[in-house]
JSON list of C-alpha atoms in Angstrom, two decimals:
[
{"chain": "A", "resi": 90, "resn": "ALA", "atom": "CA", "xyz": [42.46, 103.64, 159.59]},
{"chain": "A", "resi": 91, "resn": "ILE", "atom": "CA", "xyz": [42.00, 106.48, 157.10]},
{"chain": "A", "resi": 92, "resn": "THR", "atom": "CA", "xyz": [44.90, 108.76, 156.34]},
{"chain": "A", "resi": 93, "resn": "ARG", "atom": "CA", "xyz": [45.15, 112.16, 154.67]},
{"chain": "A", "resi": 94, "resn": "THR", "atom": "CA", "xyz": [48.26, 114.01, 153.55]},
{"chain": "A", "resi": 95, "resn": "ARG", "atom": "CA", "xyz": [48.83, 117.75, 153.32]},
{"chain": "A", "resi": 96, "resn": "ALA", "atom": "CA", "xyz": [47.87, 117.51, 149.63]},
{"chain": "A", "resi": 97, "resn": "GLY", "atom": "CA", "xyz": [44.49, 116.05, 150.68]},
{"chain": "A", "resi": 98, "resn": "ASN", "atom": "CA", "xyz": [45.08, 112.53, 149.38]},
{"chain": "A", "resi": 99, "resn": "MET", "atom": "CA", "xyz": [43.12, 109.93, 151.37]},
{"chain": "A", "resi": 100, "resn": "ARG", "atom": "CA", "xyz": [43.73, 106.20, 151.64]},
{"chain": "A", "resi": 101, "resn": "GLN", "atom": "CA", "xyz": [43.00, 103.35, 154.02]},
{"chain": "A", "resi": 102, "resn": "VAL", "atom": "CA", "xyz": [46.12, 102.15, 155.81]},
{"chain": "A", "resi": 103, "resn": "MET", "atom": "CA", "xyz": [47.01, 99.26, 158.08]},
{"chain": "A", "resi": 104, "resn": "ILE", "atom": "CA", "xyz": [48.64, 100.39, 161.32]},
{"chain": "A", "resi": 105, "resn": "VAL", "atom": "CA", "xyz": [51.26, 98.09, 162.80]},
{"chain": "A", "resi": 106, "resn": "GLY", "atom": "CA", "xyz": [51.76, 98.80, 166.52]},
{"chain": "A", "resi": 107, "resn": "LEU", "atom": "CA", "xyz": [55.24, 97.90, 167.76]},
{"chain": "A", "resi": 108, "resn": "ASP", "atom": "CA", "xyz": [56.15, 97.15, 171.35]},
{"chain": "A", "resi": 109, "resn": "ASP", "atom": "CA", "xyz": [56.69, 100.53, 173.06]},
{"chain": "A", "resi": 110, "resn": "VAL", "atom": "CA", "xyz": [59.84, 99.42, 174.86]},
{"chain": "A", "resi": 111, "resn": "THR", "atom": "CA", "xyz": [61.70, 97.17, 172.43]},
{"chain": "A", "resi": 112, "resn": "LEU", "atom": "CA", "xyz": [60.12, 98.22, 169.10]},
{"chain": "A", "resi": 113, "resn": "THR", "atom": "CA", "xyz": [60.03, 94.52, 168.22]},
{"chain": "A", "resi": 114, "resn": "GLY", "atom": "CA", "xyz": [58.32, 93.76, 164.92]},
{"chain": "A", "resi": 115, "resn": "GLY", "atom": "CA", "xyz": [59.50, 96.85, 163.10]},
{"chain": "A", "resi": 116, "resn": "PRO", "atom": "CA", "xyz": [60.12, 97.08, 159.39]},
{"chain": "A", "resi": 117, "resn": "GLY", "atom": "CA", "xyz": [63.20, 95.38, 158.01]},
{"chain": "A", "resi": 118, "resn": "ARG", "atom": "CA", "xyz": [64.90, 97.78, 155.62]},
{"chain": "A", "resi": 119, "resn": "LEU", "atom": "CA", "xyz": [64.68, 101.53, 156.18]},
{"chain": "A", "resi": 120, "resn": "LEU", "atom": "CA", "xyz": [65.38, 103.86, 153.27]},
{"chain": "A", "resi": 121, "resn": "PHE", "atom": "CA", "xyz": [65.63, 106.79, 155.65]},
{"chain": "A", "resi": 122, "resn": "GLY", "atom": "CA", "xyz": [65.19, 107.28, 159.37]},
{"chain": "A", "resi": 123, "resn": "GLN", "atom": "CA", "xyz": [65.89, 104.87, 162.20]},
{"chain": "A", "resi": 124, "resn": "LEU", "atom": "CA", "xyz": [63.61, 102.56, 164.14]},
{"chain": "A", "resi": 125, "resn": "ALA", "atom": "CA", "xyz": [64.49, 104.49, 167.32]},
{"chain": "A", "resi": 126, "resn": "ASP", "atom": "CA", "xyz": [62.90, 107.61, 165.76]},
{"chain": "A", "resi": 127, "resn": "LEU", "atom": "CA", "xyz": [59.51, 106.02, 166.58]},
{"chain": "A", "resi": 128, "resn": "ARG", "atom": "CA", "xyz": [60.15, 106.98, 170.22]},
{"chain": "A", "resi": 129, "resn": "ARG", "atom": "CA", "xyz": [59.29, 110.58, 169.30]},
{"chain": "A", "resi": 130, "resn": "ASN", "atom": "CA", "xyz": [55.74, 111.77, 169.93]},
{"chain": "A", "resi": 131, "resn": "ASP", "atom": "CA", "xyz": [53.26, 110.85, 167.18]},
{"chain": "A", "resi": 132, "resn": "ALA", "atom": "CA", "xyz": [55.99, 109.39, 164.96]},
{"chain": "A", "resi": 133, "resn": "VAL", "atom": "CA", "xyz": [55.32, 106.90, 162.16]},
{"chain": "A", "resi": 134, "resn": "ILE", "atom": "CA", "xyz": [57.30, 105.03, 159.54]},
{"chain": "A", "resi": 135, "resn": "ILE", "atom": "CA", "xyz": [55.52, 104.45, 156.24]},
{"chain": "A", "resi": 136, "resn": "ASP", "atom": "CA", "xyz": [56.21, 101.89, 153.54]},
{"chain": "A", "resi": 137, "resn": "THR", "atom": "CA", "xyz": [57.11, 102.58, 149.92]},
{"chain": "A", "resi": 138, "resn": "VAL", "atom": "CA", "xyz": [53.51, 101.84, 148.85]},
{"chain": "A", "resi": 139, "resn": "ALA", "atom": "CA", "xyz": [52.20, 104.60, 151.16]},
{"chain": "A", "resi": 140, "resn": "ASN", "atom": "CA", "xyz": [54.91, 106.93, 149.88]},
{"chain": "A", "resi": 141, "resn": "LYS", "atom": "CA", "xyz": [53.78, 106.39, 146.29]},
{"chain": "A", "resi": 142, "resn": "GLU", "atom": "CA", "xyz": [50.05, 106.57, 147.07]},
{"chain": "A", "resi": 143, "resn": "LEU", "atom": "CA", "xyz": [50.03, 109.45, 149.57]},
{"chain": "A", "resi": 144, "resn": "PHE", "atom": "CA", "xyz": [52.95, 111.71, 148.73]},
{"chain": "A", "resi": 145, "resn": "ALA", "atom": "CA", "xyz": [52.96, 112.69, 145.05]},
{"chain": "A", "resi": 146, "resn": "TRP", "atom": "CA", "xyz": [56.26, 114.54, 145.52]},
{"chain": "A", "resi": 147, "resn": "GLY", "atom": "CA", "xyz": [57.82, 111.78, 147.64]},
{"chain": "A", "resi": 148, "resn": "VAL", "atom": "CA", "xyz": [57.91, 111.84, 151.40]},
{"chain": "A", "resi": 149, "resn": "GLU", "atom": "CA", "xyz": [60.70, 113.69, 153.15]},
{"chain": "A", "resi": 150, "resn": "PRO", "atom": "CA", "xyz": [61.81, 113.36, 156.77]},
{"chain": "A", "resi": 151, "resn": "LEU", "atom": "CA", "xyz": [59.40, 115.10, 159.15]},
{"chain": "A", "resi": 152, "resn": "ASP", "atom": "CA", "xyz": [56.58, 115.43, 156.60]},
{"chain": "A", "resi": 153, "resn": "THR", "atom": "CA", "xyz": [53.21, 115.24, 158.31]},
{"chain": "A", "resi": 154, "resn": "MET", "atom": "CA", "xyz": [50.03, 113.38, 157.52]},
{"chain": "A", "resi": 155, "resn": "GLU", "atom": "CA", "xyz": [46.70, 112.77, 159.24]},
{"chain": "A", "resi": 156, "resn": "ILE", "atom": "CA", "xyz": [45.50, 109.40, 160.47]},
{"chain": "A", "resi": 157, "resn": "ASN", "atom": "CA", "xyz": [41.90, 109.36, 161.66]},
{"chain": "A", "resi": 158, "resn": "ARG", "atom": "CA", "xyz": [42.01, 113.15, 161.99]},
{"chain": "A", "resi": 159, "resn": "GLN", "atom": "CA", "xyz": [45.15, 113.14, 164.14]},
{"chain": "A", "resi": 160, "resn": "ARG", "atom": "CA", "xyz": [48.44, 114.60, 162.92]},
{"chain": "A", "resi": 161, "resn": "VAL", "atom": "CA", "xyz": [51.48, 112.32, 162.80]},
{"chain": "A", "resi": 162, "resn": "GLU", "atom": "CA", "xyz": [55.04, 112.94, 161.71]},
{"chain": "A", "resi": 163, "resn": "VAL", "atom": "CA", "xyz": [56.76, 110.68, 159.18]},
{"chain": "A", "resi": 164, "resn": "VAL", "atom": "CA", "xyz": [60.18, 109.87, 160.61]},
{"chain": "A", "resi": 165, "resn": "GLY", "atom": "CA", "xyz": [61.10, 107.04, 158.26]},
{"chain": "A", "resi": 166, "resn": "LEU", "atom": "CA", "xyz": [60.45, 105.22, 155.03]},
{"chain": "A", "resi": 167, "resn": "CYS", "atom": "CA", "xyz": [60.76, 101.44, 154.71]},
{"chain": "A", "resi": 168, "resn": "ARG", "atom": "CA", "xyz": [60.90, 99.09, 151.75]},
{"chain": "A", "resi": 169, "resn": "SER", "atom": "CA", "xyz": [58.02, 96.65, 151.65]},
{"chain": "A", "resi": 170, "resn": "SER", "atom": "CA", "xyz": [56.25, 94.21, 149.42]},
{"chain": "A", "resi": 171, "resn": "PRO", "atom": "CA", "xyz": [52.69, 94.94, 148.29]},
{"chain": "A", "resi": 172, "resn": "GLN", "atom": "CA", "xyz": [50.19, 93.63, 150.85]},
{"chain": "A", "resi": 173, "resn": "PHE", "atom": "CA", "xyz": [47.50, 91.10, 149.98]},
{"chain": "A", "resi": 174, "resn": "SER", "atom": "CA", "xyz": [44.94, 93.61, 151.27]},
{"chain": "A", "resi": 175, "resn": "GLY", "atom": "CA", "xyz": [46.32, 96.36, 149.04]},
{"chain": "A", "resi": 176, "resn": "MET", "atom": "CA", "xyz": [46.63, 98.66, 152.05]},
{"chain": "A", "resi": 177, "resn": "CYS", "atom": "CA", "xyz": [49.66, 100.78, 152.84]},
{"chain": "A", "resi": 178, "resn": "LEU", "atom": "CA", "xyz": [51.57, 99.97, 156.03]},
{"chain": "A", "resi": 179, "resn": "VAL", "atom": "CA", "xyz": [52.19, 102.50, 158.78]},
{"chain": "A", "resi": 180, "resn": "TYR", "atom": "CA", "xyz": [54.46, 101.48, 161.67]},
{"chain": "A", "resi": 181, "resn": "THR", "atom": "CA", "xyz": [54.29, 103.19, 165.04]},
{"chain": "A", "resi": 182, "resn": "ARG", "atom": "CA", "xyz": [54.47, 102.30, 168.72]},
{"chain": "A", "resi": 183, "resn": "ARG", "atom": "CA", "xyz": [51.54, 100.34, 170.15]},
{"chain": "A", "resi": 184, "resn": "SER", "atom": "CA", "xyz": [50.48, 103.21, 172.43]},
{"chain": "A", "resi": 185, "resn": "ILE", "atom": "CA", "xyz": [50.31, 105.62, 169.48]},
{"chain": "A", "resi": 186, "resn": "ALA", "atom": "CA", "xyz": [48.44, 103.03, 167.37]},
{"chain": "A", "resi": 187, "resn": "ALA", "atom": "CA", "xyz": [45.86, 102.70, 170.15]},
{"chain": "A", "resi": 188, "resn": "LYS", "atom": "CA", "xyz": [45.42, 106.48, 170.25]},
{"chain": "A", "resi": 189, "resn": "LEU", "atom": "CA", "xyz": [45.10, 106.74, 166.45]},
{"chain": "A", "resi": 190, "resn": "THR", "atom": "CA", "xyz": [42.52, 103.98, 166.21]},
{"chain": "A", "resi": 191, "resn": "ALA", "atom": "CA", "xyz": [40.64, 104.81, 169.44]},
{"chain": "A", "resi": 192, "resn": "GLU", "atom": "CA", "xyz": [41.19, 101.22, 170.57]},
{"chain": "A", "resi": 193, "resn": "PRO", "atom": "CA", "xyz": [41.95, 100.31, 174.16]},
{"chain": "A", "resi": 194, "resn": "ASN", "atom": "CA", "xyz": [45.67, 99.73, 174.60]},
{"chain": "A", "resi": 195, "resn": "TYR", "atom": "CA", "xyz": [45.07, 96.07, 175.47]},
{"chain": "A", "resi": 196, "resn": "ALA", "atom": "CA", "xyz": [43.32, 95.25, 172.20]},
{"chain": "A", "resi": 197, "resn": "ALA", "atom": "CA", "xyz": [46.26, 93.65, 170.40]},
{"chain": "A", "resi": 198, "resn": "SER", "atom": "CA", "xyz": [45.34, 91.01, 167.85]},
{"chain": "A", "resi": 199, "resn": "TRP", "atom": "CA", "xyz": [48.78, 89.43, 168.12]},
{"chain": "A", "resi": 200, "resn": "MET", "atom": "CA", "xyz": [52.17, 90.02, 169.68]},
{"chain": "A", "resi": 201, "resn": "LEU", "atom": "CA", "xyz": [55.62, 89.09, 168.46]},
{"chain": "A", "resi": 202, "resn": "VAL", "atom": "CA", "xyz": [57.88, 87.64, 171.13]},
{"chain": "A", "resi": 203, "resn": "ASP", "atom": "CA", "xyz": [61.60, 87.22, 170.64]},
{"chain": "A", "resi": 204, "resn": "VAL", "atom": "CA", "xyz": [63.07, 84.14, 172.32]},
{"chain": "A", "resi": 205, "resn": "LEU", "atom": "CA", "xyz": [66.49, 84.62, 173.89]},
{"chain": "A", "resi": 206, "resn": "PRO", "atom": "CA", "xyz": [69.32, 82.49, 172.55]},
{"chain": "A", "resi": 207, "resn": "GLY", "atom": "CA", "xyz": [69.50, 79.13, 174.29]},
{"chain": "A", "resi": 208, "resn": "HIS", "atom": "CA", "xyz": [65.77, 79.00, 175.06]},
{"chain": "A", "resi": 209, "resn": "ASP", "atom": "CA", "xyz": [63.39, 76.63, 173.33]},
{"chain": "A", "resi": 210, "resn": "PRO", "atom": "CA", "xyz": [60.40, 78.33, 171.60]},
{"chain": "A", "resi": 211, "resn": "GLU", "atom": "CA", "xyz": [58.09, 75.43, 172.54]},
{"chain": "A", "resi": 212, "resn": "THR", "atom": "CA", "xyz": [59.02, 75.78, 176.23]},
{"chain": "A", "resi": 213, "resn": "VAL", "atom": "CA", "xyz": [58.60, 79.57, 176.15]},
{"chain": "A", "resi": 214, "resn": "SER", "atom": "CA", "xyz": [55.18, 79.17, 174.46]},
{"chain": "A", "resi": 215, "resn": "ALA", "atom": "CA", "xyz": [54.08, 76.68, 177.11]},
{"chain": "A", "resi": 216, "resn": "SER", "atom": "CA", "xyz": [55.24, 79.06, 179.88]},
{"chain": "A", "resi": 217, "resn": "ILE", "atom": "CA", "xyz": [53.30, 81.97, 178.37]},
{"chain": "A", "resi": 218, "resn": "ASN", "atom": "CA", "xyz": [50.17, 79.83, 177.99]},
{"chain": "A", "resi": 219, "resn": "ALA", "atom": "CA", "xyz": [50.43, 78.65, 181.61]},
{"chain": "A", "resi": 220, "resn": "ALA", "atom": "CA", "xyz": [50.99, 82.16, 183.00]},
{"chain": "A", "resi": 221, "resn": "LEU", "atom": "CA", "xyz": [48.46, 83.92, 180.74]},
{"chain": "A", "resi": 222, "resn": "PRO", "atom": "CA", "xyz": [45.66, 81.49, 179.84]},
{"chain": "A", "resi": 223, "resn": "GLN", "atom": "CA", "xyz": [43.76, 84.20, 177.91]},
{"chain": "A", "resi": 224, "resn": "LEU", "atom": "CA", "xyz": [46.58, 84.23, 175.33]},
{"chain": "A", "resi": 225, "resn": "HIS", "atom": "CA", "xyz": [47.52, 81.53, 172.88]},
{"chain": "A", "resi": 226, "resn": "ALA", "atom": "CA", "xyz": [51.29, 81.50, 172.35]},
{"chain": "A", "resi": 227, "resn": "ARG", "atom": "CA", "xyz": [52.69, 79.51, 169.44]},
{"chain": "A", "resi": 228, "resn": "PRO", "atom": "CA", "xyz": [56.13, 79.09, 167.93]},
{"chain": "A", "resi": 229, "resn": "ARG", "atom": "CA", "xyz": [56.66, 80.64, 164.49]},
{"chain": "A", "resi": 230, "resn": "ASP", "atom": "CA", "xyz": [56.15, 77.47, 162.42]},
{"chain": "A", "resi": 231, "resn": "ARG", "atom": "CA", "xyz": [52.89, 76.55, 164.15]},
{"chain": "A", "resi": 232, "resn": "LEU", "atom": "CA", "xyz": [51.61, 80.14, 163.93]},
{"chain": "A", "resi": 233, "resn": "SER", "atom": "CA", "xyz": [52.28, 80.10, 160.17]},
{"chain": "A", "resi": 234, "resn": "ARG", "atom": "CA", "xyz": [50.30, 76.88, 159.77]},
{"chain": "A", "resi": 235, "resn": "ASP", "atom": "CA", "xyz": [47.45, 78.21, 161.94]},
{"chain": "A", "resi": 236, "resn": "VAL", "atom": "CA", "xyz": [47.20, 81.45, 159.93]},
{"chain": "A", "resi": 237, "resn": "ILE", "atom": "CA", "xyz": [47.08, 79.57, 156.63]},
{"chain": "A", "resi": 238, "resn": "THR", "atom": "CA", "xyz": [44.45, 77.21, 158.03]},
{"chain": "A", "resi": 239, "resn": "TRP", "atom": "CA", "xyz": [42.37, 80.13, 159.33]},
{"chain": "A", "resi": 240, "resn": "PHE", "atom": "CA", "xyz": [42.39, 81.80, 155.91]},
{"chain": "A", "resi": 241, "resn": "ARG", "atom": "CA", "xyz": [41.47, 78.55, 154.17]},
{"chain": "A", "resi": 242, "resn": "VAL", "atom": "CA", "xyz": [38.56, 77.91, 156.53]},
{"chain": "A", "resi": 243, "resn": "ASN", "atom": "CA", "xyz": [37.25, 81.44, 157.18]},
{"chain": "A", "resi": 244, "resn": "SER", "atom": "CA", "xyz": [38.09, 83.70, 154.27]},
{"chain": "A", "resi": 245, "resn": "GLY", "atom": "CA", "xyz": [36.76, 81.90, 151.22]},
{"chain": "A", "resi": 246, "resn": "ILE", "atom": "CA", "xyz": [40.12, 82.32, 149.51]},
{"chain": "A", "resi": 247, "resn": "THR", "atom": "CA", "xyz": [40.22, 78.61, 148.60]},
{"chain": "A", "resi": 248, "resn": "GLU", "atom": "CA", "xyz": [36.92, 78.90, 146.73]},
{"chain": "A", "resi": 249, "resn": "VAL", "atom": "CA", "xyz": [37.94, 82.14, 144.99]},
{"chain": "A", "resi": 250, "resn": "LEU", "atom": "CA", "xyz": [41.27, 80.71, 143.83]},
{"chain": "A", "resi": 251, "resn": "GLY", "atom": "CA", "xyz": [39.59, 77.46, 142.75]},
{"chain": "A", "resi": 252, "resn": "LEU", "atom": "CA", "xyz": [37.01, 79.40, 140.75]},
{"chain": "A", "resi": 253, "resn": "ALA", "atom": "CA", "xyz": [39.71, 81.55, 139.17]},
{"chain": "A", "resi": 254, "resn": "ILE", "atom": "CA", "xyz": [41.61, 78.43, 138.11]},
{"chain": "A", "resi": 255, "resn": "ILE", "atom": "CA", "xyz": [38.47, 76.84, 136.64]},
{"chain": "A", "resi": 256, "resn": "LEU", "atom": "CA", "xyz": [37.52, 79.97, 134.71]}
]
């Protein structure tokens, strides 16, 4: 998505859509604001990279910005590590993310599921796969391996890193 601040700065951002009910998958450490603030209309939390890139004066609570020509309100700032893609992160609820990106609300590329204490992640994954065959549920360790394998096979990163080492 493309974002623009009041100062006119533009940058591509990655929108992370959190579960509308539980807000699962939100940012870890907030420098200001609360995760619950995302329940407000058109609310977003930006990362420190977005703050530096988009707000020359530093973001303040309730500053506004545009994402894909739609106004959103910054209700929080989170600490983050630089992303491999170089894009800033913007957290919001899934329903708002769908509206901002003009994607159907069912077009999630992945979902984070929290397993209740006392339940086995393998068993929960198997139950999800049986009930919803169009999904592919995996426990955390297997998902990590699958993501790494996907990047190695599909992205060309192995060749690029190998070439960089050789040169």
